[in-house]
PDB file of C-alpha atoms in Angstrom:
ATOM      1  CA  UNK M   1     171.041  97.182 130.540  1.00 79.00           C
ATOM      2  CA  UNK M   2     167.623  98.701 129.874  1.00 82.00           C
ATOM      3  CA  UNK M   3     167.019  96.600 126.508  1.00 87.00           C
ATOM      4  CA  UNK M   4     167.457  93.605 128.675  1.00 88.00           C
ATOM      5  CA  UNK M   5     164.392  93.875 131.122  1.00 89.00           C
ATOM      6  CA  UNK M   6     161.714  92.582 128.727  1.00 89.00           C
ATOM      7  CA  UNK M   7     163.552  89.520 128.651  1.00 87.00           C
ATOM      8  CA  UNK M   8     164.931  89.450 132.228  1.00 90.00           C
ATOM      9  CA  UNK M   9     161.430  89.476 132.832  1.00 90.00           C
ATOM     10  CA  UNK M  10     159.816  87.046 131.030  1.00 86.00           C
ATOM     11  CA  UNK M  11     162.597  84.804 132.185  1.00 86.00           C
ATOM     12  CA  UNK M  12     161.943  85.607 135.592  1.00 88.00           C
ATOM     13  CA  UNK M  13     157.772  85.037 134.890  1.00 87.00           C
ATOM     14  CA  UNK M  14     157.977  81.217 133.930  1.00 81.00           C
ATOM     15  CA  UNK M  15     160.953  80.686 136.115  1.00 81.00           C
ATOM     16  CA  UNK M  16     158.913  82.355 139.334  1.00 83.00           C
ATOM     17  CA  UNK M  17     155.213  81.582 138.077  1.00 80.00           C
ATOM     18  CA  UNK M  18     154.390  84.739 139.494  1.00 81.00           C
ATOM     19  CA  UNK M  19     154.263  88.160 137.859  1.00 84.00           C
ATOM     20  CA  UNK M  20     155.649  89.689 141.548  1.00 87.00           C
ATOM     21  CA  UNK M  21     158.049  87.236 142.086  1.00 89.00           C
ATOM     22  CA  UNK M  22     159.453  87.936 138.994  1.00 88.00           C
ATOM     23  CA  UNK M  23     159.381  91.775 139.268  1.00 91.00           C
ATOM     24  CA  UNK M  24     161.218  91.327 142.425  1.00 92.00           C
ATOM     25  CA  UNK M  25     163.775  88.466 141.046  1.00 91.00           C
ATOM     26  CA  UNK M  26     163.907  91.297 137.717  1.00 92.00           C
ATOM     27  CA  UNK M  27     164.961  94.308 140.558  1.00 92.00           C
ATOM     28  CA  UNK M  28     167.034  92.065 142.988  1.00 92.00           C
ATOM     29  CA  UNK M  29     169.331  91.057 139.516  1.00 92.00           C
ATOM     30  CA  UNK M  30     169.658  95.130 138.384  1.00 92.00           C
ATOM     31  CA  UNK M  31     170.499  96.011 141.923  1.00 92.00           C
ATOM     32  CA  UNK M  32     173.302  92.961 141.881  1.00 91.00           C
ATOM     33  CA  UNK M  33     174.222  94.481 138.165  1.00 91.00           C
ATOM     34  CA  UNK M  34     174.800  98.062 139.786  1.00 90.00           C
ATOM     35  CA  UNK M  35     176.389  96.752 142.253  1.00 91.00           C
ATOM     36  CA  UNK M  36     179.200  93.887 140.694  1.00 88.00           C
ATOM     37  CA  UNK M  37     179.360  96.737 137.844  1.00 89.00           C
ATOM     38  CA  UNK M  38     182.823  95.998 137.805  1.00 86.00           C
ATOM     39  CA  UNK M  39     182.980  92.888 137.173  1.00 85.00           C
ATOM     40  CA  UNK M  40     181.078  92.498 134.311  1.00 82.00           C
ATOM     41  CA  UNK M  41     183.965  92.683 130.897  1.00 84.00           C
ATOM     42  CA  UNK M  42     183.309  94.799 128.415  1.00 84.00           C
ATOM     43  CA  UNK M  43     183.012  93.368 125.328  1.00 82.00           C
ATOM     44  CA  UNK M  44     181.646  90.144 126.590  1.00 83.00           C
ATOM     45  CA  UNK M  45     177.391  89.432 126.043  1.00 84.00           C
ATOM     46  CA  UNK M  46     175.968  91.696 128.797  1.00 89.00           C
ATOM     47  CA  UNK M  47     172.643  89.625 128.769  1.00 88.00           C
ATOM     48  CA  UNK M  48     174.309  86.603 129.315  1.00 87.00           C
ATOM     49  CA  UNK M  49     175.831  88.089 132.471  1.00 89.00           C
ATOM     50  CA  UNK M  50     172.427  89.356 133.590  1.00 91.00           C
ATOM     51  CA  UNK M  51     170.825  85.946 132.905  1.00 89.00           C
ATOM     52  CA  UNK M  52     173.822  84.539 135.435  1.00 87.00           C
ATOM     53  CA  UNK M  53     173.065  87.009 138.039  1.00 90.00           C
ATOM     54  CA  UNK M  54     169.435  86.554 137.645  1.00 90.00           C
ATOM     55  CA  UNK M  55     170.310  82.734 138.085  1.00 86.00           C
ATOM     56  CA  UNK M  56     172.467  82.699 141.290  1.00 86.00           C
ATOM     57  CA  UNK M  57     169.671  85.325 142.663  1.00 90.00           C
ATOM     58  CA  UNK M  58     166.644  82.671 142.311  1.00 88.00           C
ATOM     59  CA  UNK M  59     168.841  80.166 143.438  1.00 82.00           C
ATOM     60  CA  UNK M  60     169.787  81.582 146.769  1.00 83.00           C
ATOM     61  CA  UNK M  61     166.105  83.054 147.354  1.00 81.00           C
ATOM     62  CA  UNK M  62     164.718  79.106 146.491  1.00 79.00           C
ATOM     63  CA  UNK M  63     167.094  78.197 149.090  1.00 76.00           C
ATOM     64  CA  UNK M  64     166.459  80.717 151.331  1.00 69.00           C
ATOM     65  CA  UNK M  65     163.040  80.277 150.753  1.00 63.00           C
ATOM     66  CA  UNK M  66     163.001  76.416 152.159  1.00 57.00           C
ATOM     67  CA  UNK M  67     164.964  77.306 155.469  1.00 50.00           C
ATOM     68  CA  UNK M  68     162.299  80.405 155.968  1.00 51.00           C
ATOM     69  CA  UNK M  69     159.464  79.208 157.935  1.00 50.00           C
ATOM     70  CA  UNK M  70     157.782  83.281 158.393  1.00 50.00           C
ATOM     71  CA  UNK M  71     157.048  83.651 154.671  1.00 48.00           C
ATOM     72  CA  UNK M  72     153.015  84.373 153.845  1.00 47.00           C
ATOM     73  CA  UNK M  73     151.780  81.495 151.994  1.00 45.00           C
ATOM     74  CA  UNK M  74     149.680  84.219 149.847  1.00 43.00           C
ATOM     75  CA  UNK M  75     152.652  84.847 147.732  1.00 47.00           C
ATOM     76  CA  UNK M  76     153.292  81.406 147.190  1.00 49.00           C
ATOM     77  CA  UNK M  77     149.708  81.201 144.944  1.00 45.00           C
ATOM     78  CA  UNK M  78     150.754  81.310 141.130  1.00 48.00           C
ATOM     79  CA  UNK M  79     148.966  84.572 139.428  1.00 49.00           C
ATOM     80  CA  UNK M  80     148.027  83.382 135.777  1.00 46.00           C
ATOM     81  CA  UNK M  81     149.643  84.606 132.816  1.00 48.00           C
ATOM     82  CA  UNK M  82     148.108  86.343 130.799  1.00 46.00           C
ATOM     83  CA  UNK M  83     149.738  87.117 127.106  1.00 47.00           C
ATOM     84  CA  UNK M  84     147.065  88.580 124.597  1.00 47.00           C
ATOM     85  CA  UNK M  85     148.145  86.126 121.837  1.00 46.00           C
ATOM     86  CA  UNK M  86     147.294  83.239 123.045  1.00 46.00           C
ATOM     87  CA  UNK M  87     144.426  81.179 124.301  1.00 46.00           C
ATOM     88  CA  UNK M  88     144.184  81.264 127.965  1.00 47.00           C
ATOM     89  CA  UNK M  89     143.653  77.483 128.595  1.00 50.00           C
ATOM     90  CA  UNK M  90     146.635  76.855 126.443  1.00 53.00           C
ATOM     91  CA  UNK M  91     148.374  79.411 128.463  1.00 53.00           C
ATOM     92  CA  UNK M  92     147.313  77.719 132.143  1.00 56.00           C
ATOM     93  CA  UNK M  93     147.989  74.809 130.582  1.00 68.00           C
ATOM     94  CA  UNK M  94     151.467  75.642 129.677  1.00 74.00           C
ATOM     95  CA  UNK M  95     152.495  77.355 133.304  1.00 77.00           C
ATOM     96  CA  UNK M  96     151.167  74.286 135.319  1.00 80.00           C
ATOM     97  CA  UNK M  97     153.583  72.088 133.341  1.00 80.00           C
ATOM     98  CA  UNK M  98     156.171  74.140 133.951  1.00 82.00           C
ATOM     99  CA  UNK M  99     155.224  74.786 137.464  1.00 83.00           C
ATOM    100  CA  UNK M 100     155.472  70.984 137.649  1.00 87.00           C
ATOM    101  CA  UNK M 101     158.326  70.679 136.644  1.00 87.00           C
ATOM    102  CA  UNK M 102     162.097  70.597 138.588  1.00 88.00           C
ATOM    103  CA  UNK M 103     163.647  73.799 138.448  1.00 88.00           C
ATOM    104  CA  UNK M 104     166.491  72.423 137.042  1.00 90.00           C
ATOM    105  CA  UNK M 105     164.657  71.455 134.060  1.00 92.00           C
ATOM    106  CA  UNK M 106     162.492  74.116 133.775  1.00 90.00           C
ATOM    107  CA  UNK M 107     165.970  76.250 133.774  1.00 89.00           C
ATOM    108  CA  UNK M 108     167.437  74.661 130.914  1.00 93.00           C
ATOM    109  CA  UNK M 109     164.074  74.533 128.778  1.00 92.00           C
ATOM    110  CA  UNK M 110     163.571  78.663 129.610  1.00 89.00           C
ATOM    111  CA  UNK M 111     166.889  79.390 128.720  1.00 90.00           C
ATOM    112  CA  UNK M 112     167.146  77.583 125.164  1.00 91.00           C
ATOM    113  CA  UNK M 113     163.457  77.008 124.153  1.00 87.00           C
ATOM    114  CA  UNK M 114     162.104  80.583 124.901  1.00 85.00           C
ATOM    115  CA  UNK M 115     165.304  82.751 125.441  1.00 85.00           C
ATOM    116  CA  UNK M 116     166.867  81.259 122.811  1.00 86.00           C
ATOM    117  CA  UNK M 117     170.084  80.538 124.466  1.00 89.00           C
ATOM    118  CA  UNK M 118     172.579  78.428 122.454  1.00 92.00           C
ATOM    119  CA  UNK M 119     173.592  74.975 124.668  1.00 94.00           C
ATOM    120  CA  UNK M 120     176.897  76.470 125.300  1.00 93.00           C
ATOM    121  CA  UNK M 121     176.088  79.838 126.200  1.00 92.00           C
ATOM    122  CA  UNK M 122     173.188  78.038 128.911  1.00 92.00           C
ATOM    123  CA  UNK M 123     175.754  75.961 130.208  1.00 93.00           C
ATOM    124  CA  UNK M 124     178.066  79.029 131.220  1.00 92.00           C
ATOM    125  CA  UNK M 125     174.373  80.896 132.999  1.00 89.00           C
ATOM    126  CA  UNK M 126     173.892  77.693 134.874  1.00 91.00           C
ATOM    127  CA  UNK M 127     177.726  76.997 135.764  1.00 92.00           C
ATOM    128  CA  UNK M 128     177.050  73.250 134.366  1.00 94.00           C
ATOM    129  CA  UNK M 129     178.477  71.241 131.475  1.00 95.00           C
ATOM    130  CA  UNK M 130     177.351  71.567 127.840  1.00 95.00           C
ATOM    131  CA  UNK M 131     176.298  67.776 128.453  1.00 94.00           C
ATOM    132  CA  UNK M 132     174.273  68.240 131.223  1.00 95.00           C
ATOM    133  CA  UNK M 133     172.531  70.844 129.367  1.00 94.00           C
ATOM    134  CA  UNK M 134     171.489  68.900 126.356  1.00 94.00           C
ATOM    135  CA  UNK M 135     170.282  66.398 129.223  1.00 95.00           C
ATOM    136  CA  UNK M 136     168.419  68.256 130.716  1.00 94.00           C
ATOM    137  CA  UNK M 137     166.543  69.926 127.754  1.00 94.00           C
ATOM    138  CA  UNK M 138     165.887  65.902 126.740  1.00 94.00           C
ATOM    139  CA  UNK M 139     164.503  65.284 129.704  1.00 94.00           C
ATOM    140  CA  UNK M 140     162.264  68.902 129.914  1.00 92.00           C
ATOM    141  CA  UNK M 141     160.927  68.186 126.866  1.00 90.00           C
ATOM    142  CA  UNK M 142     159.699  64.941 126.999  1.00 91.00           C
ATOM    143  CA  UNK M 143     158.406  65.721 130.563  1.00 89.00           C
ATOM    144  CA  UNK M 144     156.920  68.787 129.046  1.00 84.00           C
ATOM    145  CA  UNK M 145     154.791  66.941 126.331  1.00 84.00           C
ATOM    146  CA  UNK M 146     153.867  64.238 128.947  1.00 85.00           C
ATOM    147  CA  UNK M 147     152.805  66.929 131.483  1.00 80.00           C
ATOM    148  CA  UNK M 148     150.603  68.982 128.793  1.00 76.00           C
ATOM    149  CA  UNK M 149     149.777  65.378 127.088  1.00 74.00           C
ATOM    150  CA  UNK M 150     148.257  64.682 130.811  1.00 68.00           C
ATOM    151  CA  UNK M 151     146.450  67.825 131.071  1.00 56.00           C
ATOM    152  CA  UNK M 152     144.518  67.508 127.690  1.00 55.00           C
ATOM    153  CA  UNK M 153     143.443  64.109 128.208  1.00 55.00           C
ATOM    154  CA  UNK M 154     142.566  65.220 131.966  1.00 58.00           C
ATOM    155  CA  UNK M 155     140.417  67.925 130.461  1.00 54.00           C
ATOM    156  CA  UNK M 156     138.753  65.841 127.863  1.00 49.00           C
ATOM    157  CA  UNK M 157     135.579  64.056 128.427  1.00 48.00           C
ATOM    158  CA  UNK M 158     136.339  60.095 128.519  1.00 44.00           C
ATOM    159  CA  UNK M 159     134.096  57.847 127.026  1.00 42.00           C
ATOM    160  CA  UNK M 160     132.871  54.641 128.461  1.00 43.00           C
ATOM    161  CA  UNK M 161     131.647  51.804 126.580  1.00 42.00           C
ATOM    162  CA  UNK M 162     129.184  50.463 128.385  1.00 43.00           C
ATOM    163  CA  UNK M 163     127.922  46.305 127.685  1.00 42.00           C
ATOM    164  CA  UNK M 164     124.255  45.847 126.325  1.00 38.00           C
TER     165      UNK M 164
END
């Protein structure tokens, strides 16, 4: 189960958009692993299995989350990411489009685009049809570009023409 955390993790980062949220999402799926032990079949892809528990976890704590009115609105501020091979505007750039995006979305385009997660083996994390998945992943990716598209020309300087 060990192996798994790096990617349980980074997962949990761009799913969350918070390194905390995702250490606790990361913790709350081991301690559900430990736990439903049992009912995980040997022989079958472990990861997968933690990637469905991790799933159903953020799920219930997003709904949770809505019917909550107590929690601090601190810990609802995104922390940036920070990964030492990349440019940081690229990188902010990046976790606002996904942070705009619908979880549902965003779930699908984690899962295949950056866990690398065949269509079939994302449909069985997210309990949805192959179809839906390949959907979805359309839709992410096109919303994707147009967010980031949006972003750079929002951060460019526009030129006017101006008549003489």
């Amino acid at each position: 189960m060990l192996v798994h955390i790096p990617s349980l993790r980074r997962y949990a980062r761009l799913l969350t958009g918070s390194s905390s949220h995702a250490d606790d999402l990361v913790q709350d799926t081991l301690e559900r692993a430990c736990v439903k032990w049992a009912l995980w079949q040997p022989g079958s892809a472990l990861r997968s299995w933690l990637f469905t528990l991790m799933h159903n976890l953020y799920l219930n704590q997003r709904r949770d989350w809505r019917h909550d009115d107590t929690h601090a609105s601190m810990d609802d501020v995104a922390e940036p990411a920070y990964e030492p091979f990349v440019q940081a505007s690229e990188q902010m750039d990046m976790q606002l489009a996904l942070d705009r995006m619908s979880p549902a979305l965003r779930e699908v385009l984690l899962l295949v685009s950056v866990e690398e997660y065949t269509y079939a083996e994302a449909a069985k994390i997210l309990n949805i049809p192959i179809g839906t998945v390949m959907s979805r992943l359309h839709r992410a990716r096109e919303q994707l570009r147009g967010l980031i598209n949006h972003e750079e020309a929002m951060s460019t300087p526009s030129l006017h023409l101006v008549k003489r």
